[in-house]
Tab-separated table of C-alpha atoms in Angstrom:
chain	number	residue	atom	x	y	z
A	274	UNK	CA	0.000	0.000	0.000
A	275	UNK	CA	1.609	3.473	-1.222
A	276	UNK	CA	1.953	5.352	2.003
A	277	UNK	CA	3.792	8.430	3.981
A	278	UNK	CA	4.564	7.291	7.799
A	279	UNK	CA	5.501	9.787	10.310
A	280	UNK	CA	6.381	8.738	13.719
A	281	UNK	CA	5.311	9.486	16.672
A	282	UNK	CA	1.607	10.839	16.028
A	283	UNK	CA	1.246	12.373	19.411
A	284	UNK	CA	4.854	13.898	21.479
A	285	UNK	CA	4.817	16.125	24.176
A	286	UNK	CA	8.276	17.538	25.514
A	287	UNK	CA	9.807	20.102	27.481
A	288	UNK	CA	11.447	23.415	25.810
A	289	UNK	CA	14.843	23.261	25.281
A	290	UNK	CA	14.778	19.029	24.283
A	291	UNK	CA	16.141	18.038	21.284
A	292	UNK	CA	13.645	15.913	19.162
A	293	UNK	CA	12.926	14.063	15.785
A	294	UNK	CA	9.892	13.442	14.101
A	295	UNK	CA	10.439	10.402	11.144
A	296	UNK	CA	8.792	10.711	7.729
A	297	UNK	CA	9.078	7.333	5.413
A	298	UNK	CA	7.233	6.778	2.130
A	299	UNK	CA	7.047	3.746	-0.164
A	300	UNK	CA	6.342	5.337	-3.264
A	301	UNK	CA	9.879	6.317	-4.347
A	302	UNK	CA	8.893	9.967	-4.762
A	303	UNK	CA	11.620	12.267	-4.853
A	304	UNK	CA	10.210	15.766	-3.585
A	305	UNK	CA	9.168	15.329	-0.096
A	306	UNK	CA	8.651	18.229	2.666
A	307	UNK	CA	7.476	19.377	5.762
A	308	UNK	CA	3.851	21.327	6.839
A	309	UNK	CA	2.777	22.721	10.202
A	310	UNK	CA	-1.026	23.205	10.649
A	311	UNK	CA	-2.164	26.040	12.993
A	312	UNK	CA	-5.459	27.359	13.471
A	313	UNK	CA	-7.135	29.761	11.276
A	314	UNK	CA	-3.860	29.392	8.582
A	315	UNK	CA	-3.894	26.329	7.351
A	316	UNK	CA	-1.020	24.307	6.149
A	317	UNK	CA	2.496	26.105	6.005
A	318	UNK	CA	5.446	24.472	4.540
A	319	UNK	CA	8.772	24.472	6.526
A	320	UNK	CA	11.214	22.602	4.867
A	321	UNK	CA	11.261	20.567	0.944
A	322	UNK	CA	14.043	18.476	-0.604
A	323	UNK	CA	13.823	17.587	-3.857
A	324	UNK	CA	16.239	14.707	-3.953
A	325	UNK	CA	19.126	13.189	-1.477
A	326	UNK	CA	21.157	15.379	-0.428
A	327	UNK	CA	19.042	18.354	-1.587
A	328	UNK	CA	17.199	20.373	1.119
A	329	UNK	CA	16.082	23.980	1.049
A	330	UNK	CA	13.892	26.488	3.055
A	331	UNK	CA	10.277	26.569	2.994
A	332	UNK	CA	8.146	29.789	4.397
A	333	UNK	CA	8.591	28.782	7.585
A	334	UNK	CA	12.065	27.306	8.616
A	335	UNK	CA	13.302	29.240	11.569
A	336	UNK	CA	14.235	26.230	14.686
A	337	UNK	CA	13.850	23.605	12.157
A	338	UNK	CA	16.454	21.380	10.149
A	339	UNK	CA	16.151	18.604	8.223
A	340	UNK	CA	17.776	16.104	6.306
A	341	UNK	CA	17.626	13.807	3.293
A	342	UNK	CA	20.431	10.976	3.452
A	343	UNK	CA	17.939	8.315	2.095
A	344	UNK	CA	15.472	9.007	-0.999
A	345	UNK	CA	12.779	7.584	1.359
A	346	UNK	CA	13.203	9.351	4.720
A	347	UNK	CA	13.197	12.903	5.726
A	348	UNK	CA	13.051	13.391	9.510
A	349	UNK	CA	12.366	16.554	10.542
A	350	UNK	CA	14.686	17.795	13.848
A	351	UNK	CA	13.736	20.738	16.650
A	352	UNK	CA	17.065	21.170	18.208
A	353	UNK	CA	15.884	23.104	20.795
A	354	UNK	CA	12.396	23.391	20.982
A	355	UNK	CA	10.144	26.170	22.169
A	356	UNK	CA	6.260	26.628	22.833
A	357	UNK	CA	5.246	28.091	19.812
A	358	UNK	CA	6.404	25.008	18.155
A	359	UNK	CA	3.456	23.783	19.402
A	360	UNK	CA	1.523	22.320	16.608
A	361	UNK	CA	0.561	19.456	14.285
A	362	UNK	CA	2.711	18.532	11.394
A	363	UNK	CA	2.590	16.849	8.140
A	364	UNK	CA	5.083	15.111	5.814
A	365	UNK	CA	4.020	14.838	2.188
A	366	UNK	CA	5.678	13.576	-0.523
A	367	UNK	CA	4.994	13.608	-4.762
A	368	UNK	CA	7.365	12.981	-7.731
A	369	UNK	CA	8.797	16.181	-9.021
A	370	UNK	CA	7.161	19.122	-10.992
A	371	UNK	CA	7.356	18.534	-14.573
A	372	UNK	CA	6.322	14.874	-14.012
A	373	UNK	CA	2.810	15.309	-14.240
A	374	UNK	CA	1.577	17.348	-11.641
A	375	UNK	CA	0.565	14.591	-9.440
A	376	UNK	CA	-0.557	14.938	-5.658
A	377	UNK	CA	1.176	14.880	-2.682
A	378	UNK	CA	0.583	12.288	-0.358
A	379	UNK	CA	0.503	13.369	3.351
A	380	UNK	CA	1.122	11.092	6.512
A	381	UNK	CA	-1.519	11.097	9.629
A	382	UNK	CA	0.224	13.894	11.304
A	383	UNK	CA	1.786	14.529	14.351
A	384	UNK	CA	0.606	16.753	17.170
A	385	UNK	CA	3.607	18.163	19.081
A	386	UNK	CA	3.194	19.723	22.169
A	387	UNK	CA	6.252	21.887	24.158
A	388	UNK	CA	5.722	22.581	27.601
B	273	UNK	CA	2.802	35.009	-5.821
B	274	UNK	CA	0.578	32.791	-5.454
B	275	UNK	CA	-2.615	32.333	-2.741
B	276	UNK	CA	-5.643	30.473	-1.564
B	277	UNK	CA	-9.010	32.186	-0.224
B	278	UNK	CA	-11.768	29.957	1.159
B	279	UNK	CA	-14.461	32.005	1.690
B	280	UNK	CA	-15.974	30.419	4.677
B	281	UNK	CA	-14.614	29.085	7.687
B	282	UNK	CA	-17.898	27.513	8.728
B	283	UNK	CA	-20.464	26.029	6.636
B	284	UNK	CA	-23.651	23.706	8.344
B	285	UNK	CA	-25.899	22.292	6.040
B	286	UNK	CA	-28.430	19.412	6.868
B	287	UNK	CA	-27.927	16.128	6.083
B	288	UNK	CA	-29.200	15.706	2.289
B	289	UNK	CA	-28.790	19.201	1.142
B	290	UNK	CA	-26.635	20.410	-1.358
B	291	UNK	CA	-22.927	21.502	-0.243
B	292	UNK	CA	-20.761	24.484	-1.707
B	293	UNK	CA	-17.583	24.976	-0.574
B	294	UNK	CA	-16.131	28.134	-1.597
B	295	UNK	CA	-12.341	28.908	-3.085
B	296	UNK	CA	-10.751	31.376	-5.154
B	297	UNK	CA	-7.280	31.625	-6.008
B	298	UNK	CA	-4.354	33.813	-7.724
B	299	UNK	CA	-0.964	32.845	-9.778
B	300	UNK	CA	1.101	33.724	-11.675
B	301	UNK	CA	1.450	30.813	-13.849
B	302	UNK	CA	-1.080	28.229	-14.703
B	303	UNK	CA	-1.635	26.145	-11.396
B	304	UNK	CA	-2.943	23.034	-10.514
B	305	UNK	CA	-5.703	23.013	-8.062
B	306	UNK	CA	-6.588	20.569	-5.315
B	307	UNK	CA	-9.361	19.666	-2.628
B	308	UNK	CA	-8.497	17.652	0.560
B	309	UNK	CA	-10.664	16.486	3.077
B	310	UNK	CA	-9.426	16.161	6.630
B	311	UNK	CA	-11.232	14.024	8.879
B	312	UNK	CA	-11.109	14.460	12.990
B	313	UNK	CA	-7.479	12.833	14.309
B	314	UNK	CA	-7.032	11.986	10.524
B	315	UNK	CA	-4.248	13.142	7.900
B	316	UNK	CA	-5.494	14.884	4.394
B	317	UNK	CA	-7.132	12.685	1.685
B	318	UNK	CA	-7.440	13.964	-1.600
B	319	UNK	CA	-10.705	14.576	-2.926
B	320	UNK	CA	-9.952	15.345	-6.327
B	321	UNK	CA	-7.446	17.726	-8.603
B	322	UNK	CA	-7.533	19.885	-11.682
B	323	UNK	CA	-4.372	19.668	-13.953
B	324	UNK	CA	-5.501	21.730	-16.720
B	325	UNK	CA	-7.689	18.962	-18.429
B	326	UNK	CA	-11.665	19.424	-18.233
B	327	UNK	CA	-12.607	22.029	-15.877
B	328	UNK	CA	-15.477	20.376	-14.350
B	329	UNK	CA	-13.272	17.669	-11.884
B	330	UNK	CA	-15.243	14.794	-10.369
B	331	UNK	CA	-14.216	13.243	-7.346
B	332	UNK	CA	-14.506	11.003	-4.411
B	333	UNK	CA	-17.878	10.215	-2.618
B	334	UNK	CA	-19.950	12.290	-5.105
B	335	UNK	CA	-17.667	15.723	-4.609
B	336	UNK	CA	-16.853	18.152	-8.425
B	337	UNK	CA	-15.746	20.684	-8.639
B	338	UNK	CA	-15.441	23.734	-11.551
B	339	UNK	CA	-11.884	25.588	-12.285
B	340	UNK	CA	-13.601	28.725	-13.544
B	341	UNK	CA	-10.315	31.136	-15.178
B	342	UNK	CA	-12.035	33.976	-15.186
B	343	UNK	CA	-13.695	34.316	-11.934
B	344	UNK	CA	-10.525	32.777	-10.536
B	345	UNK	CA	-12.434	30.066	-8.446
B	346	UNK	CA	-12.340	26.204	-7.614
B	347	UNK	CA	-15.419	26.084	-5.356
B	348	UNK	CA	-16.283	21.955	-4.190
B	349	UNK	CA	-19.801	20.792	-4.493
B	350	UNK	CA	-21.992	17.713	-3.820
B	351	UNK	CA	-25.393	17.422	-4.596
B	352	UNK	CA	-26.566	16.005	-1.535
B	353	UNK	CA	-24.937	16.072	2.232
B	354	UNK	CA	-24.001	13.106	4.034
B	355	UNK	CA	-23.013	12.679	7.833
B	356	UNK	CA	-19.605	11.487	7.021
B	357	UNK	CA	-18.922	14.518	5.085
B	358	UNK	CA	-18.414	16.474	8.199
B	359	UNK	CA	-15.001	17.382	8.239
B	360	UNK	CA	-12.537	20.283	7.251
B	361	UNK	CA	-11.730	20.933	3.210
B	362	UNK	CA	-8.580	22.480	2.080
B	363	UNK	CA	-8.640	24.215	-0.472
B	364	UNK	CA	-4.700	23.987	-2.714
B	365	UNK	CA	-3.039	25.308	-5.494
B	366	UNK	CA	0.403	23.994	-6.584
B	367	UNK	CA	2.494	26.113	-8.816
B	368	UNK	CA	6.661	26.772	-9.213
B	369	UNK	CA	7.967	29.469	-7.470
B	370	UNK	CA	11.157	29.048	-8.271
B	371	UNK	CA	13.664	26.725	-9.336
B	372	UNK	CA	12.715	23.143	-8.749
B	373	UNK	CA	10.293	24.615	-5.734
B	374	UNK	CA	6.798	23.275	-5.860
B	375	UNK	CA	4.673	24.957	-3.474
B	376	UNK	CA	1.807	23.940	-2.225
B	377	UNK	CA	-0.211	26.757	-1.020
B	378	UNK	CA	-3.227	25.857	1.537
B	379	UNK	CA	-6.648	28.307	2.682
B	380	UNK	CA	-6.885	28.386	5.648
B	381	UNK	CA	-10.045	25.573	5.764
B	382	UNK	CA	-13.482	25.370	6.048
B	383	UNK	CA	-14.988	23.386	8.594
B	384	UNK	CA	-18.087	21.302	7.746
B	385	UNK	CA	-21.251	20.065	9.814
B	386	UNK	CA	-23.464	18.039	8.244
B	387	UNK	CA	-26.794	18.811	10.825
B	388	UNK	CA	-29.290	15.603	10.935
């Protein structure tokens, strides 16, 4: 079953504790990236890469990183995160623009919560 | 640059009425368009996608939609209401913004309730 897995779907930490949220898919898409969902402003992207090795800034990046060292894993990192990181994020992932303008594919979410 | 308007934040309808979802867009280039659905605890499912083909778009569980150029609009519609349509709809449009970025731009989402 084509899928996008992010792991965990529910974290709550402390500010200041580094953490990693997993993203996997199966579909051997190369663009994948990274959303956080807030209310009243829908989906904002923080981070895409649009191959190994190749990661770049979304409209959101600022205490984020991520990396690409496998085509089908992007974890997303908080090295030290604060409260208004508080949110629920996505992981989607699609084959690249001038491929057909396919969908992306999201995973379930996860809802982070820093205390 | 590009951006997503959904008109409503709230729509109720009762169960076997027609819905309307509401969504107009701008770009600079010629976008594709998108509807997801987002159930309760649930990640987004697409509901269906215009890619420049016939602008009337027919998706999942009886939802269309019409890509209307001129008025600038991608409104969702479904003839007739059903409980398990409660949920929240994204509006999307994806478009290049720059080199090798593919953006996907989001409204802000309308919540549905689907009244008995």
């Amino acid at each position: 079953e084509a899928q996008v897995t992010q792991n965990p779907r529910y974290l709550i930490t402390v500010t200041g504790k580094k953490l990693t949220v997993t993203c996997s898919q199966n579909m051997n898409h190369e663009y994948m990236s990274w959303y956080r969902q807030d209310p009243g402003l829908g989906l904002r992207q923080i981070y895409y890469s649009m191959n190994v090795e190749v990661t770049d800034k979304g409209d959101v990046p600022e205490g984020y990183k991520v990396s690409r060292k496998e085509k089908r894993n992007f974890p997303l990192i908080l090295e030290s995160p604060s409260p208004n990181q508080t949110s629920l994020y996505f992981c989607a992932s699609s084959f690249m623009p001038g491929q057909g303008d396919t969908e992306a594919f999201f995973g379930q979410g996860t809802r982070l919560t820093v205390v | 640059a590009q951006s997503v308007t959904q008109l409503d934040s709230h729509v109720s309808v009762s169960e076997g009425t027609p819905v309307l979802l509401r969504c107009n867009y701008s770009s600079s280039y010629s976008p594709s368009l998108f509807w997801y659905v987002q159930h309760p605890n649930k990640g987004l499912q697409l509901l269906l996608k215009y890619t420049s083909a016939a602008t009337l778009v027919k998706g999942i569980n009886g939802f269309e939609a019409e890509f209307k150029k001129s008025e600038t609009s991608f409104h969702l519609t479904k003839p007739s209401a059903h409980m398990s349509d409660a949920a929240e709809y994204f509006c999307v449009v994806s478009d290049r913004v720059g080199t090798g970025r593919r953006a996907l731009t989001f409204g802000s989402g309308t919540r549905l309730q689907v009244q008995p």
